[in-house]
CSV table of C-alpha atoms in Angstrom, one decimal:
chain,number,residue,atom,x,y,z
A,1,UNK,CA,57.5,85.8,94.3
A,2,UNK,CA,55.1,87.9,96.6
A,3,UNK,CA,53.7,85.2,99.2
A,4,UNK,CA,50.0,84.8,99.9
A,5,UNK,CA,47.8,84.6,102.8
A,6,UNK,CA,46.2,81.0,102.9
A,7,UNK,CA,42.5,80.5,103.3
A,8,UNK,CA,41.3,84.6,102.2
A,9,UNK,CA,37.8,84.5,102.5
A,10,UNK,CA,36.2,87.8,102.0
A,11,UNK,CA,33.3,90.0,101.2
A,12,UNK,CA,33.1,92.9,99.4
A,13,UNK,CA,29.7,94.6,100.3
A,14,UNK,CA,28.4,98.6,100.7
A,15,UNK,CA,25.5,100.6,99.5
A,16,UNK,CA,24.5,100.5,95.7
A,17,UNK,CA,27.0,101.8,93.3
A,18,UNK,CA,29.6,102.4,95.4
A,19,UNK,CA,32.4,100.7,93.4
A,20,UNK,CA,31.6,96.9,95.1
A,21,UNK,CA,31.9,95.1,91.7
A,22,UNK,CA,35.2,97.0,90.4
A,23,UNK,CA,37.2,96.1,93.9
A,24,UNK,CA,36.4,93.0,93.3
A,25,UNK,CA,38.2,92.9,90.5
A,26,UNK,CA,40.8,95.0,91.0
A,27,UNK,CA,42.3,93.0,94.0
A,28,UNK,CA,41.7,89.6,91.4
A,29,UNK,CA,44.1,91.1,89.5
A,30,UNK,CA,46.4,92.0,91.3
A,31,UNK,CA,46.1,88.0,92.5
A,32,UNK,CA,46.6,86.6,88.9
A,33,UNK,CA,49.7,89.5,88.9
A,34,UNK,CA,51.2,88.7,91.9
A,35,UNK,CA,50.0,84.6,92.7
A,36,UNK,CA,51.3,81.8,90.9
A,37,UNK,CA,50.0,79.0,92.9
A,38,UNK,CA,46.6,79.8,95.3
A,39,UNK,CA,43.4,78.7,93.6
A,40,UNK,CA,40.9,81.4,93.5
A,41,UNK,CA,37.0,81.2,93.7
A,42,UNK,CA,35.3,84.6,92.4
A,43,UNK,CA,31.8,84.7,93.2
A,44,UNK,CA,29.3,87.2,92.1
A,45,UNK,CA,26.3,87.0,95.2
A,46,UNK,CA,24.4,90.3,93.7
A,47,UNK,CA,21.4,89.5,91.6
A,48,UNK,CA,22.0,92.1,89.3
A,49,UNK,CA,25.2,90.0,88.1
A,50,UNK,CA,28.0,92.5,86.6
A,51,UNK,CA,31.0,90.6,88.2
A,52,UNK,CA,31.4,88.3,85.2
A,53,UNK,CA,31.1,90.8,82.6
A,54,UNK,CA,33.6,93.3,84.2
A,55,UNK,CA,36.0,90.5,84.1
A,56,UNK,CA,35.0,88.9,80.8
A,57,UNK,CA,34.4,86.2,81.7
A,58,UNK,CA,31.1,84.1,80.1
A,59,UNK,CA,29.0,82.0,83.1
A,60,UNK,CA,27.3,79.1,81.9
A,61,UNK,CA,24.3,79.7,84.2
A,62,UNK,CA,23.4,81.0,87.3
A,63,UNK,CA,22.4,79.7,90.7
A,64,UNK,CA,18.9,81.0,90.0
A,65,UNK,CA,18.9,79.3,86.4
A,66,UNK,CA,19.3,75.9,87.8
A,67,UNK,CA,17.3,76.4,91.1
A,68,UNK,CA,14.6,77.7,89.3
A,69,UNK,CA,14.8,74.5,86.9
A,70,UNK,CA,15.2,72.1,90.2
A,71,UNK,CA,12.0,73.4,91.1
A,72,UNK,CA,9.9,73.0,88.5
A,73,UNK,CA,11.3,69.5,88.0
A,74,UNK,CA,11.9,67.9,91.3
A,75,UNK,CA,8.6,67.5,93.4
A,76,UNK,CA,10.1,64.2,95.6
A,77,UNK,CA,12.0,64.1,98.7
A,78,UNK,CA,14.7,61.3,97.3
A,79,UNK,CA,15.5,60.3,94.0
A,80,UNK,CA,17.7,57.6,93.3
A,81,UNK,CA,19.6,58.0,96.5
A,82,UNK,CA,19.6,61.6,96.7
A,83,UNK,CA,18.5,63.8,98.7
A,84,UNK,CA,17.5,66.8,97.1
A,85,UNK,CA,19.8,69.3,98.4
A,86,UNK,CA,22.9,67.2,97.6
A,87,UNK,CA,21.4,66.7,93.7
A,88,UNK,CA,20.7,70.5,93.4
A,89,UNK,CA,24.4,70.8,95.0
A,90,UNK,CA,25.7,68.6,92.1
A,91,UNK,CA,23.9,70.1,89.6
A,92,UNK,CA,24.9,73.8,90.4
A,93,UNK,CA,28.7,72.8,90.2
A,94,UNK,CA,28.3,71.3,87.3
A,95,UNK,CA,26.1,73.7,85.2
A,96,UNK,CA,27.4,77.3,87.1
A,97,UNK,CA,31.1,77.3,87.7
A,98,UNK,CA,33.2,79.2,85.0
A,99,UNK,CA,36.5,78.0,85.3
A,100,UNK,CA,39.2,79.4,83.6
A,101,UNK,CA,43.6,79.2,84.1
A,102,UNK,CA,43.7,81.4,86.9
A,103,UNK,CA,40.1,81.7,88.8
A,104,UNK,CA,37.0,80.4,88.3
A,105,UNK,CA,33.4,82.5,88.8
A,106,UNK,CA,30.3,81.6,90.3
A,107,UNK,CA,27.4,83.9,90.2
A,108,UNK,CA,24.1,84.0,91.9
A,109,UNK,CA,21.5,85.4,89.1
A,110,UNK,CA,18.1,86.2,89.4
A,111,UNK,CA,16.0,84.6,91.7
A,112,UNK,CA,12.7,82.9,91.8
A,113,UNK,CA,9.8,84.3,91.2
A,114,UNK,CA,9.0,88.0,91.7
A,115,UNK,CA,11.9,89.4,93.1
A,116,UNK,CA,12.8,87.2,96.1
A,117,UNK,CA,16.0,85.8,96.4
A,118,UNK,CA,15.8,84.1,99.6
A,119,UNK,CA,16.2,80.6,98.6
A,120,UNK,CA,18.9,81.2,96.2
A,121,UNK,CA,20.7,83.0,98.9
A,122,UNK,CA,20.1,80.1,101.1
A,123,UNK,CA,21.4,78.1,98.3
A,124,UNK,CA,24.6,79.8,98.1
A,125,UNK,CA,25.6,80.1,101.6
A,126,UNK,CA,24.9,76.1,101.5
A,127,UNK,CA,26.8,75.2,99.1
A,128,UNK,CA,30.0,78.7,99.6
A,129,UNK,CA,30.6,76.3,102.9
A,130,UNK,CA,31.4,73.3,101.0
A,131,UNK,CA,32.6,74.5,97.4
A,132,UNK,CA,35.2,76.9,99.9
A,133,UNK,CA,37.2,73.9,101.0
A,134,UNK,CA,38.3,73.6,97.5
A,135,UNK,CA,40.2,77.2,97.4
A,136,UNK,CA,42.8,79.3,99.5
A,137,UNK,CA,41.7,82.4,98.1
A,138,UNK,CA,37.5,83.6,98.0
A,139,UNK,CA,36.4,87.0,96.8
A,140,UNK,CA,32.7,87.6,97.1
A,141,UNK,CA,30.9,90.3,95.8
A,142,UNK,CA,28.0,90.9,97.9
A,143,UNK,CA,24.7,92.4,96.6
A,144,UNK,CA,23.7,95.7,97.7
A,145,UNK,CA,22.4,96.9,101.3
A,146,UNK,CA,22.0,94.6,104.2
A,147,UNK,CA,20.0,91.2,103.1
A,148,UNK,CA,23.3,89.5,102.3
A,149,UNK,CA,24.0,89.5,106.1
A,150,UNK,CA,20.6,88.4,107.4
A,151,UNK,CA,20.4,85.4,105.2
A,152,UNK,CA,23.9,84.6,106.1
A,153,UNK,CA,25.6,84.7,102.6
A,154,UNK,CA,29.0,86.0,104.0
A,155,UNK,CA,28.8,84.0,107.4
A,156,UNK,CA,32.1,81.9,106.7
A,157,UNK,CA,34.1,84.8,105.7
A,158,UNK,CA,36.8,86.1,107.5
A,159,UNK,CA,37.6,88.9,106.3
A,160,UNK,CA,35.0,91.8,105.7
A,161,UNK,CA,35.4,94.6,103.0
A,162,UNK,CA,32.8,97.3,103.1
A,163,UNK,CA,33.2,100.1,100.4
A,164,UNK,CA,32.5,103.8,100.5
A,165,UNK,CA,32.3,106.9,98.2
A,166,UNK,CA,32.2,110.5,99.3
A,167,UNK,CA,28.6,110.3,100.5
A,168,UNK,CA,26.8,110.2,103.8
A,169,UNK,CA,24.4,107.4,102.4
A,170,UNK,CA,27.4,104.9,101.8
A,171,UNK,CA,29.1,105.6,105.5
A,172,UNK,CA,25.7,105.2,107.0
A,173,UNK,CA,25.7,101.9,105.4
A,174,UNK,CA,28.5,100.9,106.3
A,175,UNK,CA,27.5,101.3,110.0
A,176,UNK,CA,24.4,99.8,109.5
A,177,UNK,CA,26.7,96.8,107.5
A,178,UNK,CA,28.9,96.3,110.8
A,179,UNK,CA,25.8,96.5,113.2
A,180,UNK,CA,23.5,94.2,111.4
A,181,UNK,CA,26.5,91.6,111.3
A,182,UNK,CA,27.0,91.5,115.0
A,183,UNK,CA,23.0,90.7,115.5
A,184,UNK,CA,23.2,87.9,113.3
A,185,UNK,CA,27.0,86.2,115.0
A,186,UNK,CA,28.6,87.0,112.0
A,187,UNK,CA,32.6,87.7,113.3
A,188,UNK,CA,35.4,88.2,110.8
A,189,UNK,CA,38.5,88.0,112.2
A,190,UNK,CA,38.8,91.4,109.9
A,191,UNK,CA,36.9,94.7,109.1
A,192,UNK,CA,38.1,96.9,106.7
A,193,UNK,CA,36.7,100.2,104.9
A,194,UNK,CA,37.9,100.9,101.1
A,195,UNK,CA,37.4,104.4,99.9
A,196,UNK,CA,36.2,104.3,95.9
A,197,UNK,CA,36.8,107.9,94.3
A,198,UNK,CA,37.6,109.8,97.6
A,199,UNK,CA,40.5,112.3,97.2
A,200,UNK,CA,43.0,111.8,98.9
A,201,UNK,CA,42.2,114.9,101.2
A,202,UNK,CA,39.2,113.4,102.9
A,203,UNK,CA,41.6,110.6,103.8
A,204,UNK,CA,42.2,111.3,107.6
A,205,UNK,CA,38.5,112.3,108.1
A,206,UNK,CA,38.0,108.5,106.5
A,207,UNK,CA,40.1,106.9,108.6
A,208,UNK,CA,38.7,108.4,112.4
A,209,UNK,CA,35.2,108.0,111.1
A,210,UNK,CA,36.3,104.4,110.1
A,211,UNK,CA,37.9,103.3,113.9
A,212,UNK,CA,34.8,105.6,115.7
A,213,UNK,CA,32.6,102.8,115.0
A,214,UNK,CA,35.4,99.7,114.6
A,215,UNK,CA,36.9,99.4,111.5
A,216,UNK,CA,40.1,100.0,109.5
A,217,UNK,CA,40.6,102.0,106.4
A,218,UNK,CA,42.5,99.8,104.1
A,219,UNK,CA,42.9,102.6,101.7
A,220,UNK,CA,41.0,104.6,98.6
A,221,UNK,CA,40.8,104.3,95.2
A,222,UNK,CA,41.1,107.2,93.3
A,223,UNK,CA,39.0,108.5,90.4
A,224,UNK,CA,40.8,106.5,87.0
A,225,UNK,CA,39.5,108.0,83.8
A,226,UNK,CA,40.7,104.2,82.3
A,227,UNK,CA,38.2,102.6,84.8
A,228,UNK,CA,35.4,104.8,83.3
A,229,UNK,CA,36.4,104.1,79.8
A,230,UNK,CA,36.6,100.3,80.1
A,231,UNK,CA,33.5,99.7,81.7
A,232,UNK,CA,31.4,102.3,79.5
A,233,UNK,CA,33.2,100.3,76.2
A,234,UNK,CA,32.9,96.7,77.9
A,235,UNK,CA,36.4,96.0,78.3
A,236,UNK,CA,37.4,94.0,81.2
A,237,UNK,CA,38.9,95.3,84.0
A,238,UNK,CA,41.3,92.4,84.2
A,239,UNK,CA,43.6,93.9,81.0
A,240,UNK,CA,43.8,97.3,82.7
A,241,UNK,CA,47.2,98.7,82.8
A,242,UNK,CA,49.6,97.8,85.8
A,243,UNK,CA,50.4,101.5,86.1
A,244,UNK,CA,47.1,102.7,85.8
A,245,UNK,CA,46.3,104.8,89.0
A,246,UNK,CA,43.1,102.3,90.5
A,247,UNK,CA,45.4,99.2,90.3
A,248,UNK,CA,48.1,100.9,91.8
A,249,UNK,CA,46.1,101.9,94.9
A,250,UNK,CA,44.5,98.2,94.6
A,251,UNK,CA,47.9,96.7,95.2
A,252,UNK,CA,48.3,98.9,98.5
A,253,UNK,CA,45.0,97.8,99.5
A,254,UNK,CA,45.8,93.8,98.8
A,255,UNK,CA,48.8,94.5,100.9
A,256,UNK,CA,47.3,96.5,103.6
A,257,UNK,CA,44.5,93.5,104.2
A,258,UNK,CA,47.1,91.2,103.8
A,259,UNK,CA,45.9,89.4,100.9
A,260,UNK,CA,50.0,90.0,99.5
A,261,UNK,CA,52.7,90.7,101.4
């Protein structure tokens, strides 16, 4: 039995369309494939939400469902003991957290209002520091860009996972990712790059790009036909072959970041 790495806390961020969302479940299954025991929290932070669906799995609500309906309901400071940040707490547990045998899923959503997702990012980082406790192993898939690290979303991970594809946009980002985390104090122990759909030939210009400016390449993920298939049909990455070619180089990666030995 392959032996895990207690309290994994990650995030799994880049530019737009890089490949964030299928990493994220590519190193869950190789957990469920190679973990018998750890207790896994999945949580989808991007407020476009495609986490759940790529692993077919149904949420009950979102963060921004029930904060939107806390809202428009709760107008006091107390009620009945509470205050109101430990009710909306309670409530968000109870109404948002898929659980299933192996992992459960917590997604973010759409936020209030017009666009701004400030206070359900506030939300979430609240309640990641508490609802954490409960798990050895969190993956979190970051939204796009850079607000995820100025509201602090990812501030209790430990280890970060920025992705790339063969463009200058999405190393430029990742820069930008590693910079902006510093300003704010946020310090994983751990910074790695993951290439998405980079051959293998760009793999050394990858990796001294990737220590110039302070991280380590934990390894690419080639292009997989099956992966292009599956998401354009809806079927979820999860039942992907063992021997297909993306879960393959998503094993080295788990070992290479020491999320399996």
């Amino acid at each position: 039995m392959t032996t895990l790495r207690r309290r994994f806390i990650a995030s799994i961020s880049g530019k737009g369309g890089v490949g964030k969302t299928t990493l994220t479940a590519l190193l869950l299954k190789i957990l469920i494939e190679y973990s018998s025991e750890d207790s896994i929290l999945v949580v989808d932070a991007d407020p476009a939400m495609n986490l759940p669906e790529v692993l077919g799995v149904e949420v009950p609500r979102t963060i921004g469902d029930v904060v939107e309906e806390f809202r428009r309901k709760i107008s006091s400071t107390d009620i009945l003991g509470f205050e109101k940040s430990s009710l909306l707490q309670y409530w968000i547990i109870r109404d948002c957290l898929a659980e299933t045998p192996r992992f459960d899923v917590l997604a973010m959503g759409r936020g209030e209002g017009e666009g701004c997702y400030c206070y359900v990012n506030a939300v979430l980082a609240k309640i990641l520091v508490d609802l954490i406790k409960n798990y050895n192993i969190v993956l979190m898939d970051m939204e796009a860009g850079l607000e995820h690290l100025s509201r602090r979303v990812d501030k209790c991970v430990n280890t970060m996972i920025v992705v790339v594809d063969p463009t200058l946009m999405s190393l430029k980002t990742a820069e930008r990712i590693k910079t902006v985390a510093e300003e704010v104090k946020i310090n994983p122990e751990r910074k790695y790059i993951v290439g998405n759909r980079i051959p293998q030939s760009m793999y050394e210009t990858l990796t001294k790009w990737a220590e110039k400016i302070g991280y380590e390449v934990a390894g690419i993920i080639p292009e997989d036909e099956l992966i292009m298939k599956y998401n354009l049909i809806g079927k979820p990455l999860l039942t992907l072959p063992s021997n297909s070619v993306a879960v393959e180089a998503a094993k080295n990666i788990a070992k290479n970041i020491g999320l399996i030995d």
